[in-house]
Short mmCIF file of C-alpha atoms in Angstrom, two decimals:
data_model
loop_
_atom_site.label_atom_id
_atom_site.label_comp_id
_atom_site.label_asym_id
_atom_site.label_seq_id
_atom_site.Cartn_x
_atom_site.Cartn_y
_atom_site.Cartn_z
CA MET A 1370 -11.62 7.37 -4.46
CA PRO A 1371 -15.01 6.26 -3.00
CA VAL A 1372 -16.07 2.64 -3.10
CA ASP A 1373 -17.26 1.88 -6.61
CA PRO A 1374 -21.07 2.15 -6.75
CA HIS A 1375 -21.29 -1.13 -8.66
CA ILE A 1376 -20.17 -3.01 -5.54
CA GLN A 1377 -21.44 -0.79 -2.77
CA PHE A 1378 -24.33 -3.17 -2.32
CA LEU A 1379 -21.83 -5.95 -1.44
CA LEU A 1380 -20.62 -3.95 1.55
CA GLU A 1381 -24.18 -3.24 2.64
CA GLN A 1382 -25.12 -6.92 2.40
CA ALA A 1383 -21.99 -7.95 4.29
CA ALA A 1384 -22.67 -5.41 7.05
CA ALA A 1385 -26.29 -6.60 7.44
CA GLN A 1386 -25.16 -10.23 7.52
CA ALA A 1387 -22.45 -9.49 10.10
CA GLN A 1388 -25.03 -7.99 12.45
CA SER A 1389 -27.29 -11.00 12.26
CA SER A 1390 -24.73 -13.82 12.05
CA PRO A 1391 -23.21 -15.68 14.99
CA ARG A 1392 -19.53 -14.92 15.64
CA GLU A 1393 -18.64 -18.30 17.11
CA PRO A 1394 -15.87 -19.83 14.95
CA MET A 1395 -17.57 -23.09 13.95
CA ALA A 1396 -20.81 -21.26 13.18
CA LEU A 1397 -18.92 -18.84 10.93
CA LEU A 1398 -17.23 -21.74 9.20
CA ALA A 1399 -20.55 -23.51 8.59
CA GLU A 1400 -22.09 -20.29 7.26
CA LEU A 1401 -19.16 -19.61 4.94
CA ARG A 1402 -19.21 -23.13 3.53
CA ALA A 1403 -22.95 -23.02 3.06
CA ASN A 1404 -22.64 -19.76 1.16
CA THR A 1405 -19.96 -21.20 -1.10
CA SER A 1406 -21.37 -24.69 -1.57
CA PRO A 1407 -21.95 -25.97 -5.13
CA GLN A 1408 -25.67 -25.64 -4.60
CA ALA A 1409 -25.41 -22.04 -3.41
CA VAL A 1410 -23.16 -21.12 -6.31
CA LYS A 1411 -25.55 -22.64 -8.87
CA GLN A 1412 -28.50 -20.87 -7.33
CA ALA A 1413 -26.66 -17.55 -7.36
CA LEU A 1414 -25.70 -17.91 -11.01
CA LYS A 1415 -29.24 -18.90 -11.92
CA ALA A 1416 -30.68 -15.91 -10.08
CA LEU A 1417 -28.31 -13.61 -12.00
CA GLY A 1418 -29.17 -15.28 -15.28
CA ARG A 1419 -25.56 -16.08 -16.01
CA GLU A 1420 -24.58 -18.69 -18.57
CA PRO A 1421 -21.19 -20.41 -18.27
CA VAL A 1422 -18.40 -18.67 -20.17
CA PRO A 1423 -17.79 -20.89 -23.19
CA VAL A 1424 -14.53 -22.80 -23.55
CA ALA A 1425 -13.72 -25.76 -25.75
CA HIS A 1426 -13.84 -28.45 -23.08
CA VAL A 1427 -14.19 -28.88 -19.30
CA GLU A 1428 -13.34 -32.11 -17.51
CA ASP A 1429 -13.36 -33.13 -13.83
CA ARG A 1430 -10.55 -35.50 -12.89
CA VAL A 1431 -8.63 -36.75 -9.85
CA LEU A 1432 -4.86 -36.61 -9.47
CA PRO A 1433 -2.62 -38.55 -7.15
CA GLY A 1434 -1.70 -36.41 -4.15
CA PRO A 1435 0.48 -36.70 -1.07
CA ALA A 1436 -2.47 -37.97 1.00
CA GLY A 1437 -4.85 -39.39 -1.60
CA ASP A 1438 -6.66 -38.22 -4.69
CA ILE A 1439 -6.90 -34.48 -5.45
CA PRO A 1440 -10.04 -33.42 -7.36
CA VAL A 1441 -9.31 -30.99 -10.17
CA ARG A 1442 -11.12 -29.41 -13.11
CA LEU A 1443 -9.32 -28.96 -16.43
CA TYR A 1444 -10.39 -26.24 -18.84
CA THR A 1445 -9.27 -26.35 -22.47
CA PRO A 1446 -9.42 -23.23 -24.69
CA GLU A 1447 -10.60 -23.04 -28.30
CA GLY A 1448 -7.97 -23.55 -30.94
CA THR A 1449 -5.14 -25.94 -31.64
CA GLY A 1450 -2.48 -26.77 -29.13
CA PRO A 1451 0.03 -27.12 -27.73
CA PHE A 1452 -1.45 -24.68 -25.17
CA PRO A 1453 0.29 -23.00 -22.26
CA ALA A 1454 -0.98 -24.13 -18.84
CA LEU A 1455 -2.03 -22.42 -15.62
CA ALA A 1456 -2.46 -24.23 -12.33
CA PHE A 1457 -5.05 -22.25 -10.35
CA PHE A 1458 -5.64 -22.29 -6.60
CA HIS A 1459 -9.00 -20.93 -5.41
CA GLY A 1460 -9.47 -18.54 -2.50
CA GLY A 1461 -11.63 -18.99 0.56
CA GLY A 1462 -9.32 -18.29 3.48
CA TRP A 1463 -7.94 -21.86 3.42
CA VAL A 1464 -11.26 -23.09 4.88
CA ALA A 1465 -13.80 -22.72 2.07
CA GLY A 1466 -14.08 -22.39 -1.70
CA SER A 1467 -14.23 -25.07 -4.37
CA LEU A 1468 -14.02 -25.83 -8.06
CA ASP A 1469 -17.51 -24.34 -8.43
CA THR A 1470 -16.89 -21.05 -6.64
CA HIS A 1471 -14.13 -20.23 -9.11
CA ASP A 1472 -15.56 -21.82 -12.22
CA THR A 1473 -16.35 -18.49 -13.90
CA MET A 1474 -12.93 -17.03 -13.13
CA CYS A 1475 -11.15 -20.11 -14.46
CA ARG A 1476 -13.27 -20.11 -17.62
CA CYS A 1477 -12.47 -16.43 -18.17
CA LEU A 1478 -8.73 -17.00 -17.72
CA CYS A 1479 -8.80 -20.03 -19.99
CA ARG A 1480 -10.55 -18.07 -22.69
CA GLY A 1481 -8.70 -14.77 -22.15
CA ALA A 1482 -5.20 -16.20 -21.89
CA GLY A 1483 -5.73 -19.02 -24.37
CA CYS A 1484 -4.33 -21.53 -21.93
CA LEU A 1485 -5.21 -24.76 -20.19
CA VAL A 1486 -6.40 -24.06 -16.65
CA LEU A 1487 -6.11 -26.74 -13.98
CA SER A 1488 -8.29 -25.72 -11.00
CA VAL A 1489 -7.22 -27.53 -7.85
CA ASP A 1490 -9.69 -28.61 -5.15
CA TYR A 1491 -7.11 -28.85 -2.39
CA ARG A 1492 -7.75 -30.08 1.16
CA LEU A 1493 -9.32 -27.48 3.44
CA ALA A 1494 -8.69 -26.52 7.05
CA PRO A 1495 -9.52 -27.09 9.84
CA GLU A 1496 -9.90 -30.73 8.87
CA HIS A 1497 -6.57 -30.52 7.08
CA LYS A 1498 -4.22 -27.94 8.51
CA PHE A 1499 -1.01 -26.38 7.20
CA PRO A 1500 0.65 -27.52 5.03
CA ALA A 1501 -1.92 -30.03 3.65
CA GLY A 1502 -3.66 -27.79 1.10
CA LEU A 1503 -0.35 -26.27 0.08
CA GLU A 1504 1.17 -29.69 -0.57
CA ASP A 1505 -1.80 -30.56 -2.78
CA CYS A 1506 -1.26 -27.44 -4.86
CA TYR A 1507 2.45 -28.18 -5.28
CA ALA A 1508 1.69 -31.77 -6.28
CA ALA A 1509 -0.93 -30.64 -8.80
CA THR A 1510 1.52 -28.15 -10.30
CA CYS A 1511 4.16 -30.84 -10.74
CA TRP A 1512 1.57 -33.25 -12.16
CA MET A 1513 0.37 -30.72 -14.71
CA ALA A 1514 3.87 -30.00 -15.91
CA ALA A 1515 4.61 -33.73 -16.21
CA HIS A 1516 1.36 -34.56 -18.03
CA ALA A 1517 0.62 -31.42 -20.01
CA GLU A 1518 1.32 -33.05 -23.36
CA GLN A 1519 -1.52 -35.53 -22.78
CA PHE A 1520 -3.93 -32.58 -22.90
CA GLN A 1521 -2.42 -30.62 -25.79
CA GLY A 1522 -0.35 -28.66 -23.29
CA ASP A 1523 3.17 -27.24 -23.49
CA PRO A 1524 5.04 -28.06 -20.23
CA THR A 1525 7.61 -25.35 -20.98
CA LYS A 1526 4.91 -22.66 -20.69
CA MET A 1527 3.66 -23.30 -17.16
CA ALA A 1528 2.21 -20.68 -14.79
CA ILE A 1529 0.54 -20.72 -11.40
CA GLY A 1530 -2.10 -18.40 -9.98
CA GLY A 1531 -4.72 -17.94 -7.32
CA ASP A 1532 -6.71 -15.44 -5.31
CA SER A 1533 -6.69 -14.55 -1.60
CA GLY A 1534 -5.67 -17.73 0.28
CA GLY A 1535 -4.98 -19.24 -3.18
CA GLY A 1536 -2.76 -16.26 -3.88
CA ASN A 1537 -0.86 -17.17 -0.75
CA PHE A 1538 -0.49 -20.70 -2.09
CA THR A 1539 0.70 -19.31 -5.43
CA ALA A 1540 3.54 -17.34 -3.83
CA VAL A 1541 4.54 -20.30 -1.67
CA VAL A 1542 4.39 -22.90 -4.48
CA ALA A 1543 6.81 -20.66 -6.42
CA LEU A 1544 9.15 -20.77 -3.39
CA MET A 1545 8.73 -24.56 -3.16
CA VAL A 1546 9.46 -25.05 -6.84
CA ARG A 1547 12.67 -23.02 -6.46
CA ALA A 1548 13.74 -24.94 -3.37
CA GLN A 1549 12.79 -28.43 -4.52
CA GLY A 1550 13.70 -28.24 -8.18
CA GLY A 1551 10.14 -28.41 -9.45
CA PRO A 1552 8.97 -27.53 -12.96
CA ALA A 1553 10.15 -24.30 -14.59
CA LEU A 1554 7.51 -21.60 -14.11
CA ALA A 1555 6.96 -18.80 -16.59
CA PHE A 1556 4.75 -16.68 -14.39
CA GLN A 1557 2.84 -16.27 -11.13
CA LEU A 1558 -0.52 -14.50 -10.93
CA LEU A 1559 -1.37 -13.29 -7.43
CA LEU A 1560 -4.87 -11.88 -7.01
CA TRP A 1561 -5.36 -9.93 -3.74
CA PRO A 1562 -3.01 -12.42 -2.02
CA ILE A 1563 -2.64 -12.95 1.70
CA THR A 1564 1.08 -12.75 2.32
CA ASP A 1565 1.38 -12.64 6.10
CA PHE A 1566 -0.66 -12.70 9.31
CA GLN A 1567 0.12 -9.29 10.76
CA LEU A 1568 -2.67 -6.70 11.01
CA THR A 1569 -0.50 -3.63 11.54
CA THR A 1570 -0.61 -2.18 8.01
CA SER A 1571 -2.49 0.93 7.01
CA SER A 1572 -4.91 -1.09 4.86
CA TRP A 1573 -5.92 -3.24 7.84
CA LYS A 1574 -6.33 -0.18 10.06
CA GLU A 1575 -8.44 1.68 7.49
CA TYR A 1576 -10.46 -1.12 5.86
CA ASP A 1577 -11.06 -3.72 8.52
CA GLY A 1578 -14.65 -4.81 7.86
CA TYR A 1579 -14.71 -4.21 4.09
CA LEU A 1580 -15.92 -7.72 3.17
CA MET A 1581 -13.34 -9.09 5.61
CA THR A 1582 -13.01 -8.45 9.34
CA SER A 1583 -10.00 -8.97 11.54
CA GLN A 1584 -12.09 -11.37 13.64
CA GLU A 1585 -12.86 -13.53 10.61
CA PHE A 1586 -9.25 -13.40 9.50
CA PHE A 1587 -8.03 -14.58 12.92
CA ILE A 1588 -10.55 -17.41 12.88
CA ALA A 1589 -9.39 -18.55 9.44
CA ARG A 1590 -5.76 -18.26 10.51
CA ASP A 1591 -6.32 -20.36 13.60
CA PHE A 1592 -8.22 -22.96 11.61
CA TYR A 1593 -5.39 -23.14 9.10
CA LEU A 1594 -2.26 -23.10 11.24
CA ASN A 1595 -1.30 -25.65 13.87
CA ASN A 1596 0.30 -23.19 16.29
CA GLU A 1597 1.39 -19.62 16.71
CA GLU A 1598 4.93 -20.25 15.53
CA GLU A 1599 3.73 -21.17 12.05
CA GLN A 1600 2.60 -17.56 11.50
CA TRP A 1601 6.29 -16.78 10.90
CA HIS A 1602 7.02 -19.68 8.53
CA PRO A 1603 7.88 -18.54 4.98
CA TYR A 1604 5.59 -21.26 3.61
CA SER A 1605 2.61 -19.77 5.43
CA ALA A 1606 3.68 -16.12 5.23
CA PRO A 1607 5.73 -15.66 2.03
CA LEU A 1608 6.27 -11.96 2.77
CA LEU A 1609 8.64 -13.18 5.52
CA ALA A 1610 10.71 -15.38 3.20
CA PRO A 1611 14.33 -14.24 3.58
CA ASP A 1612 15.23 -14.56 -0.11
CA LEU A 1613 12.99 -13.95 -3.14
CA HIS A 1614 15.69 -14.14 -5.82
CA GLY A 1615 15.11 -16.38 -8.83
CA LEU A 1616 11.32 -16.52 -8.63
CA PRO A 1617 9.13 -16.31 -11.74
CA PRO A 1618 7.78 -12.95 -12.98
CA ALA A 1619 4.61 -11.83 -11.23
CA LEU A 1620 1.49 -9.78 -11.58
CA ILE A 1621 -0.05 -8.82 -8.23
CA ILE A 1622 -3.55 -7.36 -8.42
CA THR A 1623 -4.80 -5.56 -5.30
CA ALA A 1624 -7.91 -3.61 -4.34
CA GLU A 1625 -7.98 -0.19 -2.66
CA TYR A 1626 -10.52 -1.12 0.02
CA ASP A 1627 -9.02 -4.52 0.85
CA PRO A 1628 -7.52 -5.06 4.34
CA VAL A 1629 -4.81 -7.36 2.89
CA ARG A 1630 -3.87 -4.86 0.16
CA ASP A 1631 -0.68 -3.62 1.74
CA GLY A 1632 0.73 -7.10 2.32
CA GLY A 1633 0.32 -7.96 -1.35
CA GLU A 1634 1.89 -4.71 -2.47
CA GLN A 1635 4.78 -5.11 -0.06
CA TYR A 1636 5.38 -8.58 -1.49
CA GLY A 1637 5.52 -7.08 -4.99
CA GLN A 1638 8.05 -4.50 -3.82
CA ARG A 1639 10.20 -7.21 -2.27
CA LEU A 1640 10.10 -9.17 -5.55
CA LEU A 1641 11.33 -6.08 -7.42
CA GLU A 1642 14.11 -5.53 -4.87
CA ALA A 1643 15.19 -9.13 -5.48
CA GLY A 1644 15.39 -8.51 -9.21
CA VAL A 1645 12.19 -10.38 -10.07
CA PRO A 1646 10.07 -8.70 -12.81
CA ALA A 1647 6.88 -7.81 -11.00
CA THR A 1648 3.90 -5.55 -11.60
CA VAL A 1649 1.62 -4.40 -8.78
CA SER A 1650 -1.72 -3.17 -10.07
CA ARG A 1651 -4.11 -1.57 -7.58
CA TYR A 1652 -7.76 -1.12 -8.52
CA ASP A 1653 -9.20 1.93 -6.87
CA GLY A 1654 -12.67 1.76 -5.39
CA MET A 1655 -12.56 -2.05 -5.35
CA VAL A 1656 -12.80 -4.58 -2.52
CA HIS A 1657 -11.40 -8.02 -1.79
CA GLY A 1658 -12.47 -10.52 -4.44
CA PHE A 1659 -13.87 -7.93 -6.84
CA MET A 1660 -12.81 -9.83 -9.98
CA HIS A 1661 -15.53 -12.41 -9.31
CA TYR A 1662 -18.04 -9.81 -10.50
CA VAL A 1663 -16.73 -9.74 -14.03
CA THR A 1664 -20.21 -9.66 -15.59
CA SER A 1665 -21.34 -6.58 -13.67
CA VAL A 1666 -18.32 -4.55 -12.48
CA PRO A 1667 -16.34 -2.76 -15.20
CA GLN A 1668 -13.10 -2.78 -13.23
CA ALA A 1669 -13.44 -6.54 -12.73
CA LYS A 1670 -13.47 -6.91 -16.54
CA GLN A 1671 -10.44 -4.64 -16.74
CA ALA A 1672 -8.57 -6.71 -14.13
CA LEU A 1673 -9.41 -9.93 -15.94
CA ALA A 1674 -8.11 -8.45 -19.20
CA GLU A 1675 -4.91 -7.34 -17.45
CA ALA A 1676 -4.39 -10.83 -15.95
CA SER A 1677 -5.06 -12.53 -19.27
CA LEU A 1678 -2.67 -10.22 -21.13
CA ALA A 1679 0.04 -10.73 -18.52
CA LEU A 1680 -0.24 -14.51 -18.93
CA ARG A 1681 -0.18 -14.29 -22.70
CA THR A 1682 2.87 -12.03 -22.56
CA ALA A 1683 4.70 -14.38 -20.20
CA PHE A 1684 3.97 -17.37 -22.37
CA ALA A 1685 5.08 -15.51 -25.49
CA SER A 1686 8.32 -14.59 -23.72
CA VAL A 1687 9.13 -18.27 -23.28
CA GLU A 1688 8.49 -18.82 -26.99
CA ASN A 1689 10.74 -15.89 -27.96
CA LYS A 1690 13.63 -17.27 -25.93
CA ARG A 1691 13.72 -20.52 -27.83
#
C-alpha cells in the first residue's frame, strides 16, 4: 500500500534535510546527536504540545557496569506489585539516542503492559565500539533481574526489548543470556530490529532512502564495529547466529517501507524454524521508527497496543506455569 499519509511529511522532511546536509561521517554524527539531544527532544515535545504519558513513578539511577556506571531510567506502573519487568534498549544506530528520545515509548510500554521498564543509556559508538554498548545492556538486564524485588518487581517475569539498533541488542542479549546462564527471560520484543549488515534484501533495494539511507547505515556500521570481520559475528549480526534454539518467545514488529524490514522478518522465520514461538507483525504503509508517533499515527497506536498485549500475555504465561 502507499506510504501512510500521516507520516508522508516525515519522508519529505528527511529528503529536504538530506539535500542540504553534509555527508561527511563526523558531520552526520554531530547532526544526528544534535537532533536527538535532550534539549531537541524537549523542544519537539513542547512544539507538539505533548504532555508526558502518566505513570506512577519515574526515577533516574546509575547501575554498576563493566566499564563504570550505566545511567538508567526506571518507570513504575500504577497499581500494586510485584510487577513484571522489561529492560529496554533504545535505538539510534548504536551512535545516538538516549533516555529522553525514548521516554514516551517507555512510558507507553510501562502503562500498556503494566510492567516496570528499565531504560538503559548504554555507551555509544564511535567513542565506545562493539561490544561496549551491548555489554552494558547485558549487565543492566542481569542487574534488573537480581534487584527487581527492591522495586516491587517480579524477577521471574523478565523481558527485554528495543528498537532498531536496540532491537539488535535485544536479540543478542537473548543469545548472551542463553550462552552465559543469565536470568530467565519470558519474552523479547524486537521493534524494526537490525539483524545483519548485508544490503542485498528486497527491502534495501526498494526502500533505501526511506528515513534511512545505505550511506548512513554504512557510516553507523563503521562507527560501531572495529573491523570488517565483526560484521559476521553473531553478537553483532544475530541473523547469522548458527543456533537459535532455546531462546525466549518473540514479537518482531516491522514496517513495510523500512530498508531493514526483511532482515527482521528473516530473523523471525529462523526463530520459528528453531522452535521458538515468534510472531512477525508487519505494518503496511509505515516507515522505520513509526511507533514513536503514537500520538498522531493510528498504526503507531495499534503497534503499541500489540506490543503491550504481547508482553502481558508472556508475563501471564509465566504465572500460569507456576
